[in-house]
Structures are given as C-alpha cells and as structure tokens.
Short mmCIF file of C-alpha atoms in Angstrom, two decimals:
data_model
loop_
_atom_site.label_atom_id
_atom_site.label_comp_id
_atom_site.label_asym_id
_atom_site.label_seq_id
_atom_site.Cartn_x
_atom_site.Cartn_y
_atom_site.Cartn_z
CA MET A 27 0.00 0.00 0.00
CA THR A 28 1.33 3.45 -0.91
CA ARG A 29 1.91 5.53 2.19
CA THR A 30 2.53 9.28 2.22
CA VAL A 31 3.12 11.59 5.14
CA HIS A 32 2.14 15.18 4.44
CA ILE A 33 4.24 17.51 6.58
CA ILE A 34 2.75 20.97 6.93
CA GLY A 35 5.50 23.51 7.60
CA ALA A 36 9.15 23.53 6.56
CA GLY A 37 10.64 24.93 9.75
CA LEU A 38 13.12 22.90 11.74
CA ALA A 39 10.40 20.76 13.31
CA GLY A 40 8.96 19.84 9.92
CA LEU A 41 12.35 19.34 8.27
CA SER A 42 13.70 17.15 11.06
CA ALA A 43 10.56 14.98 10.86
CA ALA A 44 10.96 14.76 7.08
CA ILE A 45 14.60 13.70 7.45
CA LYS A 46 13.69 10.95 9.93
CA LEU A 47 10.77 9.61 7.89
CA SER A 48 12.54 9.72 4.52
CA ALA A 49 15.46 7.79 6.02
CA ARG A 50 12.98 4.97 6.72
CA GLY A 51 11.74 4.93 3.15
CA VAL A 52 8.46 6.68 3.92
CA GLY A 53 7.02 8.86 1.16
CA VAL A 54 7.19 12.48 2.33
CA VAL A 55 5.66 15.67 0.95
CA VAL A 56 6.52 18.91 2.77
CA HIS A 57 4.08 21.79 2.23
CA GLU A 58 5.37 25.29 3.10
CA ALA A 59 3.16 28.37 2.90
CA THR A 60 6.00 30.83 2.26
CA ALA A 61 8.60 31.00 -0.50
CA PHE A 62 11.40 29.69 1.71
CA ALA A 63 12.09 26.87 4.14
CA GLY A 64 13.52 27.28 7.62
CA GLY A 65 10.92 29.28 9.51
CA ARG A 66 12.69 31.42 12.09
CA CYS A 67 16.01 29.75 11.27
CA ARG A 68 16.54 31.10 7.79
CA SER A 69 19.06 33.30 5.98
CA TYR A 70 18.37 35.88 3.30
CA HIS A 71 20.18 38.60 1.36
CA ASP A 72 19.50 41.98 2.94
CA ALA A 73 19.88 45.07 0.78
CA SER A 74 20.50 47.40 3.74
CA VAL A 75 23.72 45.66 4.74
CA GLY A 76 24.47 44.28 1.28
CA MET A 77 25.08 40.72 2.44
CA THR A 78 23.34 37.54 3.55
CA ILE A 79 22.21 37.64 7.16
CA ASP A 80 20.22 35.37 9.44
CA ASN A 81 16.66 36.18 10.40
CA GLY A 82 17.79 35.78 14.01
CA ASN A 83 20.87 34.70 15.91
CA HIS A 84 20.69 31.20 17.34
CA LEU A 85 23.21 29.46 19.55
CA LEU A 86 23.68 25.72 19.76
CA LEU A 87 25.47 23.90 22.55
CA SER A 88 27.59 20.79 22.27
CA GLY A 89 25.04 18.99 24.47
CA ASN A 90 22.17 19.57 22.02
CA ARG A 91 22.13 15.92 21.03
CA ALA A 92 19.09 16.07 18.72
CA ALA A 93 20.35 19.11 16.84
CA LEU A 94 23.82 17.64 16.38
CA ALA A 95 22.38 14.31 15.24
CA TYR A 96 20.21 16.16 12.72
CA LEU A 97 23.27 18.03 11.42
CA GLY A 98 25.20 14.77 11.22
CA GLU A 99 22.45 13.19 9.14
CA ILE A 100 22.31 16.07 6.64
CA GLY A 101 26.07 16.65 6.55
CA GLY A 102 26.13 20.03 8.26
CA THR A 103 28.19 19.36 11.38
CA ASP A 104 31.39 20.80 9.93
CA ARG A 105 29.62 24.13 9.39
CA LEU A 106 29.50 24.81 13.12
CA ALA A 107 32.23 26.82 14.80
CA GLY A 108 33.13 27.38 18.43
CA PRO A 109 35.89 27.14 21.03
CA ASP A 110 37.54 23.82 21.88
CA HIS A 111 36.24 24.04 25.44
CA ALA A 112 33.21 25.57 27.14
CA GLU A 113 34.10 29.24 27.52
CA PHE A 114 31.80 32.26 27.74
CA PRO A 115 33.28 35.79 27.73
CA PHE A 116 31.25 38.50 29.46
CA VAL A 117 31.46 42.29 29.56
CA ASP A 118 29.71 44.50 32.10
CA LEU A 119 29.28 47.92 30.48
CA LYS A 120 28.37 49.55 33.79
CA SER A 121 31.48 48.49 35.72
CA ASN A 122 33.71 47.94 32.65
CA GLU A 123 34.63 44.50 34.03
CA ARG A 124 35.47 41.65 31.66
CA TRP A 125 35.73 37.99 32.55
CA THR A 126 35.41 34.55 31.00
CA LEU A 127 33.56 31.59 32.48
CA ARG A 128 35.60 28.44 31.89
CA PHE A 129 33.90 25.13 32.61
CA ASP A 130 35.52 21.77 33.26
CA ASP A 131 35.03 19.21 30.53
CA GLY A 132 33.74 16.65 33.02
CA ARG A 133 30.54 16.69 35.03
CA LEU A 134 32.16 17.69 38.32
CA PRO A 135 32.07 21.51 38.54
CA PHE A 136 35.57 22.18 39.81
CA TRP A 137 35.41 25.55 38.06
CA ILE A 138 33.14 27.01 40.75
CA PHE A 139 36.02 26.64 43.25
CA ASP A 140 38.40 28.70 41.09
CA ARG A 141 37.87 32.44 41.41
CA ASN A 142 39.56 32.96 38.04
CA ARG A 143 37.05 30.73 36.24
CA ARG A 144 33.75 31.45 37.99
CA VAL A 145 31.65 34.63 38.01
CA PRO A 146 33.55 37.49 39.73
CA GLY A 147 32.14 38.32 43.14
CA THR A 148 30.57 34.90 43.71
CA ARG A 149 31.39 32.05 46.07
CA ALA A 150 31.27 28.34 45.35
CA LEU A 151 28.32 27.88 47.73
CA ASP A 152 26.25 30.40 45.76
CA TYR A 153 25.90 27.93 42.90
CA LEU A 154 24.16 25.33 45.05
CA SER A 155 20.98 27.42 44.95
CA LEU A 156 20.54 26.43 41.29
CA LEU A 157 19.86 22.85 42.37
CA ARG A 158 16.41 23.96 43.50
CA LEU A 159 15.40 24.46 39.87
CA LEU A 160 16.11 20.80 39.13
CA PHE A 161 13.39 19.74 41.56
CA ALA A 162 10.83 22.51 41.03
CA ALA A 163 7.21 21.44 41.22
CA PRO A 164 5.06 21.85 38.09
CA GLY A 165 3.36 25.22 37.78
CA GLN A 166 5.95 27.17 39.74
CA PRO A 167 7.62 30.31 38.36
CA VAL A 168 11.37 30.74 38.68
CA GLY A 169 10.91 33.63 41.11
CA LYS A 170 9.23 31.30 43.61
CA VAL A 171 12.02 28.74 43.47
CA ILE A 172 15.23 30.77 43.59
CA ALA A 173 16.10 34.30 44.70
CA CYS A 174 16.27 36.46 41.59
CA GLU A 175 18.86 38.83 42.99
CA GLY A 176 22.52 38.92 43.88
CA VAL A 177 25.73 38.75 41.90
CA LEU A 178 25.36 35.19 40.62
CA TYR A 179 21.84 35.83 39.43
CA LYS A 180 22.65 39.10 37.66
CA ARG A 181 25.87 37.89 36.06
CA LEU A 182 25.00 34.32 35.08
CA VAL A 183 21.52 33.02 35.87
CA GLU A 184 19.59 35.97 34.47
CA PRO A 185 21.41 36.15 31.09
CA LEU A 186 21.30 32.36 30.73
CA LEU A 187 17.59 31.99 31.48
CA LEU A 188 16.63 35.15 29.60
CA ALA A 189 18.25 33.78 26.45
CA ALA A 190 16.77 30.30 26.90
CA LEU A 191 13.24 31.20 28.03
CA ASN A 192 12.87 34.52 26.15
CA ILE A 193 11.01 35.95 29.14
CA ASP A 194 11.89 37.88 32.28
CA PRO A 195 13.30 34.92 34.29
CA PRO A 196 11.29 35.39 37.54
CA LEU A 197 8.10 34.96 35.50
CA GLY A 198 9.35 31.92 33.59
CA ALA A 199 8.33 28.33 34.21
CA ALA A 200 10.73 26.77 36.72
CA ARG A 201 10.19 23.40 35.01
CA LEU A 202 11.70 24.75 31.80
CA ALA A 203 14.48 26.60 33.62
CA GLY A 204 15.35 23.37 35.42
CA ALA A 205 15.56 21.55 32.10
CA ILE A 206 18.04 24.15 30.84
CA ILE A 207 20.19 23.86 33.97
CA ARG A 208 20.03 20.04 33.82
CA GLU A 209 21.23 19.93 30.21
CA THR A 210 23.89 22.65 30.51
CA LEU A 211 25.55 23.56 33.82
CA ALA A 212 24.67 20.28 35.52
CA ALA A 213 25.87 18.24 32.54
CA GLY A 214 29.40 19.61 32.59
CA GLY A 215 31.55 21.47 30.12
CA LEU A 216 31.31 18.87 27.38
CA ALA A 217 27.63 19.79 27.05
CA CYS A 218 28.16 23.56 27.25
CA ARG A 219 30.55 24.36 24.42
CA PRO A 220 28.93 27.20 22.39
CA LEU A 221 28.52 26.59 18.66
CA ILE A 222 27.34 29.00 15.98
CA ALA A 223 26.51 28.50 12.31
CA ARG A 224 29.65 29.92 10.77
CA GLU A 225 28.18 30.27 7.28
CA GLY A 226 24.70 31.23 8.46
CA LEU A 227 21.63 29.31 9.51
CA GLY A 228 20.43 28.65 5.98
CA GLU A 229 23.68 27.10 4.79
CA THR A 230 24.06 25.07 7.98
CA LEU A 231 20.61 23.88 9.01
CA ILE A 232 18.32 24.31 6.01
CA ALA A 233 20.06 23.95 2.63
CA PRO A 234 21.71 20.60 3.50
CA ALA A 235 18.36 19.27 4.73
CA LEU A 236 16.61 20.25 1.50
CA ALA A 237 19.39 18.62 -0.53
CA THR A 238 19.12 15.43 1.54
CA LEU A 239 15.35 15.29 1.06
CA GLN A 240 15.74 15.78 -2.67
CA GLN A 241 18.24 12.93 -2.85
CA ARG A 242 15.77 10.68 -1.03
CA GLY A 243 12.93 11.51 -3.40
CA ALA A 244 10.91 13.60 -0.94
CA GLN A 245 8.91 16.54 -2.26
CA VAL A 246 9.15 20.07 -0.84
CA ARG A 247 6.39 22.33 -2.14
CA LEU A 248 6.97 26.01 -1.37
CA GLU A 249 4.23 28.65 -1.52
CA HIS A 250 1.72 25.88 -0.90
CA GLN A 251 -0.43 27.06 1.98
CA LEU A 252 -2.85 24.76 3.75
CA ARG A 253 -6.24 26.48 3.95
CA ALA A 254 -8.36 23.88 5.73
CA ILE A 255 -8.46 20.30 6.95
CA GLN A 256 -11.36 17.97 6.21
CA PHE A 257 -12.03 15.84 9.29
CA GLY A 258 -13.85 12.54 9.20
CA ALA A 259 -14.62 9.85 11.75
CA GLY A 260 -11.48 9.79 13.85
CA ARG A 261 -9.16 10.73 11.00
CA ILE A 262 -8.26 13.43 8.50
CA GLU A 263 -9.78 12.74 5.09
CA ALA A 264 -8.38 15.58 2.96
CA LEU A 265 -6.19 18.68 2.94
CA GLU A 266 -7.41 21.83 1.21
CA PHE A 267 -4.75 24.03 -0.36
CA SER A 268 -5.20 27.07 -2.59
CA GLY A 269 -6.69 25.65 -5.77
CA GLU A 270 -6.10 22.02 -4.78
CA THR A 271 -7.58 19.42 -2.47
CA ILE A 272 -5.54 16.33 -1.61
CA ALA A 273 -7.54 13.29 -0.49
CA LEU A 274 -5.72 11.07 1.98
CA ALA A 275 -5.44 7.35 1.44
CA ALA A 276 -6.15 5.01 4.34
CA ALA A 277 -2.48 4.73 5.29
CA ASP A 278 -1.57 8.41 4.80
CA ALA A 279 -0.80 10.69 7.71
CA VAL A 280 -0.47 14.41 8.42
CA LEU A 281 2.27 15.95 10.53
CA LEU A 282 1.33 19.51 11.44
CA ALA A 283 4.44 21.61 12.14
CA VAL A 284 3.16 25.18 11.95
CA PRO A 285 3.09 27.99 14.55
CA PRO A 286 0.55 27.46 17.34
CA TYR A 287 -1.89 30.15 16.21
CA PHE A 288 -2.11 28.52 12.75
CA ALA A 289 -2.50 25.07 14.28
CA ALA A 290 -5.37 26.26 16.48
CA ALA A 291 -7.10 27.76 13.43
CA LEU A 292 -6.81 24.49 11.51
CA VAL A 293 -7.64 21.96 14.23
CA ARG A 294 -10.85 22.45 16.17
CA GLY A 295 -10.60 22.22 19.94
CA LEU A 296 -6.79 22.26 20.00
CA GLU A 297 -5.37 24.04 23.04
CA VAL A 298 -2.11 25.89 22.35
CA PRO A 299 -0.08 28.69 23.94
CA THR A 300 -1.71 32.05 23.27
CA GLU A 301 0.87 34.51 24.61
CA PHE A 302 4.15 35.30 22.90
CA ARG A 303 7.38 37.23 23.39
CA ALA A 304 9.48 39.17 20.91
CA ILE A 305 13.14 38.88 19.98
CA VAL A 306 15.14 41.76 18.50
CA ASN A 307 18.22 41.20 16.36
CA ALA A 308 20.64 43.78 14.99
CA HIS A 309 23.16 43.18 12.21
CA PHE A 310 26.13 45.41 11.34
CA ARG A 311 28.30 45.00 8.27
CA VAL A 312 31.75 45.34 9.77
CA GLU A 313 34.73 43.03 9.98
CA PRO A 314 35.11 41.74 13.56
CA PRO A 315 38.45 42.84 15.05
CA ALA A 316 41.21 40.28 15.46
CA GLY A 317 40.64 38.16 18.55
CA GLN A 318 36.92 38.96 18.79
CA PRO A 319 35.18 35.93 20.39
CA ARG A 320 32.44 34.30 18.38
CA ILE A 321 29.97 35.07 21.17
CA VAL A 322 30.11 37.59 24.04
CA GLY A 323 27.56 38.16 26.80
CA VAL A 324 26.89 41.81 27.63
CA LEU A 325 25.46 43.01 30.95
CA ASN A 326 23.81 46.31 31.89
CA ALA A 327 23.07 47.22 28.28
CA THR A 328 20.37 46.89 25.67
CA THR A 329 22.66 44.42 23.91
CA GLU A 330 22.64 40.96 25.47
CA TRP A 331 24.73 38.75 23.17
CA ILE A 332 27.13 39.69 20.39
CA PHE A 333 27.85 37.16 17.65
CA ALA A 334 30.86 37.47 15.34
CA PHE A 335 30.61 36.25 11.74
CA PRO A 336 32.84 36.88 8.74
CA GLY A 337 32.18 40.49 7.76
CA ARG A 338 29.41 40.95 10.32
CA LEU A 339 28.68 41.57 14.00
CA SER A 340 25.19 40.66 15.13
CA VAL A 341 23.28 41.22 18.36
CA THR A 342 20.37 39.42 20.03
CA VAL A 343 18.02 40.94 22.60
CA SER A 344 15.59 38.48 24.20
CA ALA A 345 12.18 39.37 25.64
CA GLY A 346 12.35 42.35 23.33
CA ASP A 347 8.74 43.52 23.55
CA ARG A 348 9.89 46.78 25.13
CA LEU A 349 11.84 47.59 21.96
CA ILE A 350 9.18 46.83 19.37
CA GLU A 351 8.04 50.44 19.04
CA THR A 352 11.47 52.06 19.40
CA PRO A 353 12.42 53.89 16.16
CA ARG A 354 14.74 51.67 14.14
CA GLU A 355 17.58 54.17 13.72
CA GLU A 356 17.49 55.09 17.41
CA LEU A 357 17.70 51.43 18.37
CA ALA A 358 20.51 50.77 15.89
CA LYS A 359 22.56 53.71 17.26
CA THR A 360 22.10 52.51 20.86
CA ILE A 361 23.11 48.95 20.07
CA TRP A 362 26.04 49.94 17.82
CA ALA A 363 27.50 52.21 20.54
CA GLU A 364 27.49 49.23 22.90
CA VAL A 365 28.92 46.84 20.30
CA ALA A 366 31.68 49.32 19.43
CA SER A 367 32.56 49.69 23.11
CA VAL A 368 32.78 45.93 23.62
CA ALA A 369 34.70 45.23 20.40
CA GLY A 370 37.00 48.24 20.56
CA LEU A 371 35.70 49.74 17.33
CA PRO A 372 35.01 53.42 16.54
CA ALA A 373 31.43 54.39 17.35
CA ASP A 374 31.27 56.81 14.43
CA PRO A 375 30.41 56.36 11.64
CA MET A 376 27.90 53.57 12.18
CA PRO A 377 28.37 50.80 9.59
CA PRO A 378 25.51 49.55 7.38
CA TRP A 379 22.91 47.97 9.66
CA GLN A 380 19.62 46.14 9.84
CA ILE A 381 17.15 45.64 12.70
CA VAL A 382 14.97 42.51 12.67
CA ARG A 383 12.11 42.39 15.15
CA GLU A 384 9.98 39.28 15.59
CA ARG A 385 6.89 40.09 17.60
CA ARG A 386 5.84 36.46 18.15
CA ALA A 387 9.24 34.80 18.18
CA THR A 388 8.41 32.28 20.93
CA PHE A 389 5.53 31.37 23.18
CA ALA A 390 5.63 33.09 26.57
CA ALA A 391 7.40 30.53 28.77
CA THR A 392 5.26 31.14 31.86
CA PRO A 393 3.90 28.22 33.90
CA GLU A 394 0.42 28.99 32.61
CA GLN A 395 1.42 28.99 28.94
CA ASP A 396 3.69 25.98 29.39
CA ALA A 397 0.66 24.05 30.68
CA LYS A 398 -1.15 24.74 27.39
CA ARG A 399 1.44 22.98 25.25
CA PRO A 400 -0.06 19.88 23.62
CA GLY A 401 1.69 16.60 23.05
CA ALA A 402 2.40 15.13 19.63
CA VAL A 403 -0.58 12.75 19.56
CA THR A 404 -4.07 14.08 18.79
CA SER A 405 -7.52 12.55 18.89
CA TRP A 406 -7.31 11.96 15.13
CA ARG A 407 -5.37 8.80 14.46
CA ASN A 408 -3.55 10.10 11.37
CA LEU A 409 -2.64 13.56 12.72
CA VAL A 410 0.39 14.38 14.88
CA LEU A 411 1.85 17.72 15.97
CA ALA A 412 5.38 19.10 15.99
CA GLY A 413 6.95 22.44 16.86
CA ASP A 414 8.95 24.04 19.64
CA TRP A 415 5.61 25.13 21.16
CA THR A 416 4.49 21.54 21.74
CA ASN A 417 5.27 19.82 25.02
CA THR A 418 8.94 19.01 24.49
CA GLY A 419 9.99 19.69 28.08
CA LEU A 420 12.26 22.46 26.77
CA PRO A 421 11.68 26.13 25.98
CA ALA A 422 11.23 27.26 22.37
CA THR A 423 14.72 26.47 21.10
CA ILE A 424 16.34 24.82 18.07
CA GLU A 425 16.91 21.71 20.15
CA GLY A 426 13.27 21.64 21.23
CA ALA A 427 12.02 22.09 17.65
CA ILE A 428 14.16 19.24 16.33
CA ARG A 429 13.22 16.94 19.20
CA SER A 430 9.56 17.62 18.50
CA GLY A 431 10.02 16.70 14.84
CA ASN A 432 11.84 13.50 15.77
CA ARG A 433 9.13 12.55 18.25
CA ALA A 434 6.31 13.22 15.79
CA ALA A 435 8.12 11.19 13.13
CA GLU A 436 8.41 8.29 15.58
CA PHE A 437 4.67 8.35 16.29
CA VAL A 438 3.89 8.44 12.57
CA SER A 439 6.23 5.52 11.95
CA ARG A 440 4.45 3.47 14.57
CA GLN A 441 1.08 4.30 13.03
CA LEU A 442 2.26 3.36 9.54
CA SER A 443 3.66 0.05 10.75
#
C-alpha cells in the first residue's frame, strides 16, 4: 500500500521529521506556505547591509544531542564553529569588568572553586541554589524557586535563562528553567561548548536538509499554503490548499508543524499557547576585530549577546517587547555604541545595519502557557503535531524544535507500521 506523510510547515520541526521519515523509506511531501524553508532559522540577502544575514541569531550547545544528530544526518556538522572548550566571555558595560567563564570538561564543577574561572564576586556555595530548579514542582515560576537577585543571578543566571526562556526569568516556568540547567551547567563542560553557524543558519541547518530530502525523493512544495483540513470519523480525510484538495489514502498521515496560532485555526478544539514574546536582532556590516570571540555576553546594556561572523557583527536581545516600538535608527545607534565599546571599534560612523524584530518569536514561557502545550498525539489517528511550542519539556529552542520533529516522526512511523 502506498503511504505518504504530508508535513505541513518547513521549519526545523517539519524538516527534522521529514529527514527521519525519509530515512525509513516513507514517502514524504513537505508543504510550506512561504517562498522559503527554515521558519525562524533562515538566511536571506539583505539590501541594507548588502550581504546575507540570518533572520535571528541562534546558539547551539555541544550537548544539544538532537540538533547535532540532525546536522550529522544532513552533513552540516562541519559548518558549526566554536571554542575547543566551554568558555563564555562577558562584559559589564556599567562596571567595565570583563571575565570569562571556563567550565571543566567533566561533570564535576571544579570551576566554581576557582575564582579565576567562575563569576567574579561569587562564592562556590552560591551555585548550590541552582539545584532547586532541578526539583521545582510543576506550575511554579522561577521567582518562587530561587532568589532572583545577587551577583550570581545578575551575572550568570539571568542572562542564561533570559536567552533560553525569552522571558523575564522570575516569571518563567521553573520546570523549563530546570531543564536548561540540567542539560547545561549540571551536565558539565562537554555539554556547554557554544557553537554557531559559521556560514549562516540557511547554509548550515536548512540547505543541507533540503538537498538530503531531494536525494531521497521527498517533495518540498513552497508557496503551498494549507487552507483547511477535512475531518472525518477519527481521522483526517483531505487537505485543502489554494486551488487544490488532496484526499488522503487510508495509510496516509499528516504531521502539522506550523506555529501554534495557525495550528489552532486548523484543528478544532486544539489548546495551544496564546501569549508570545518578541526577539530583536541587529546586524552590522563590519569586519570583527582580530581576537573577537564568536559570542560575548553583555550586561547592563540593551545588547545581550554579540555574535561574530565573517564580515558581520550581530546582536540578540531576548524578551524584546519593550523595543518593538522604538524607532529603528534610534535602536541601531544605541546597540552599535554598545557593540563598538565591547569590540574596541570606533562608534562613528555607524556601519551599514539592519534591525529585525519578531513580535511572536516564541511562546511566553510562563507556567500557565507551558501548561497549554499539547503533546504530539491528537484525537485523530492520522494527525500528529510538531513544533517548539508543543510539550517538548524544553523552551522554544532549536533543540526543542528538532526533538519535536523526531518525536512526531516516531509516532507516525508506529502508526504506519
């Protein structure tokens, strides 16, 4: 019997599911509403800076096992770049202090006993408070589990959780914060080495996946938006696209990997997160100075993380709702002044720049919104869900998106067999 899995959405969740299913010989058709694959992890040529930039800056860690396995399968692992060991440089623009966190490769955190490797102004005992997040009860916010104050919080915990949760950490779900701590700091330096897509997200995560799918005979249909789903008795019977309706055979399945608000509009009665947080990214066409780290954390500034790429310095600001209405040029000047100070570059003139603001970059990682995340399985036997907004146990990250795609592909495989 011919079996086809229709994957709706060509973001990382949909692509990772397509890679898994096509490797098993399953017929796959990926339907993407826009003219490009990748979702939030895409690259494009920007006329303002005159070069290819990423829609947003995304960091991988050496412990992101699903993401690294995905890259290994599509041949993109060698396109990641990072230090040989887990090191994170920081700059405090208020005090002008600079330091570098240097983790041990093993699980035992000997680094917290070395004042030259831990956060300045902290003691080894301070770090024990983070263990509370590992055992937080469901429904608790971070602010009820740990004290969101003090040197350790301001210089390590806050920037870490802000980047991972994309929400003011005290309001974030302690369950998700605990998952981040468990898979990073608690896992040791071998899991914490920072990795960035040296050639851009598109060339690293997306283009190799599309090439792999093409080699396996899978179809990827761009600008093919799903308009409606025809539901029958316990199963989906057809998919309605613009100008085309595809009837599903008895063994066909649908893997829905679209943003939550689209999923809720397509599937009746589906509960999904309904609150979102913004991310702001800034890109400057300038050659990073010699010795500039690939990633730098910045404290007491609008800028939070600076990424160095060939010919470009880029900035990410998480939980960026407060900056959505700020005039673009004003925001670019503020961020560039901070970047120039950190990198030792002249503040004037400002190089060619671009500001990218995503209003609904991630779901709001509060306990209440986290509780609304559905699992992969639905009440329709041939429909499964994927996406970083589903209940992956992680915040909305690349790792979470890829894990969701893998999990959905596993459920589909079981159904088909």
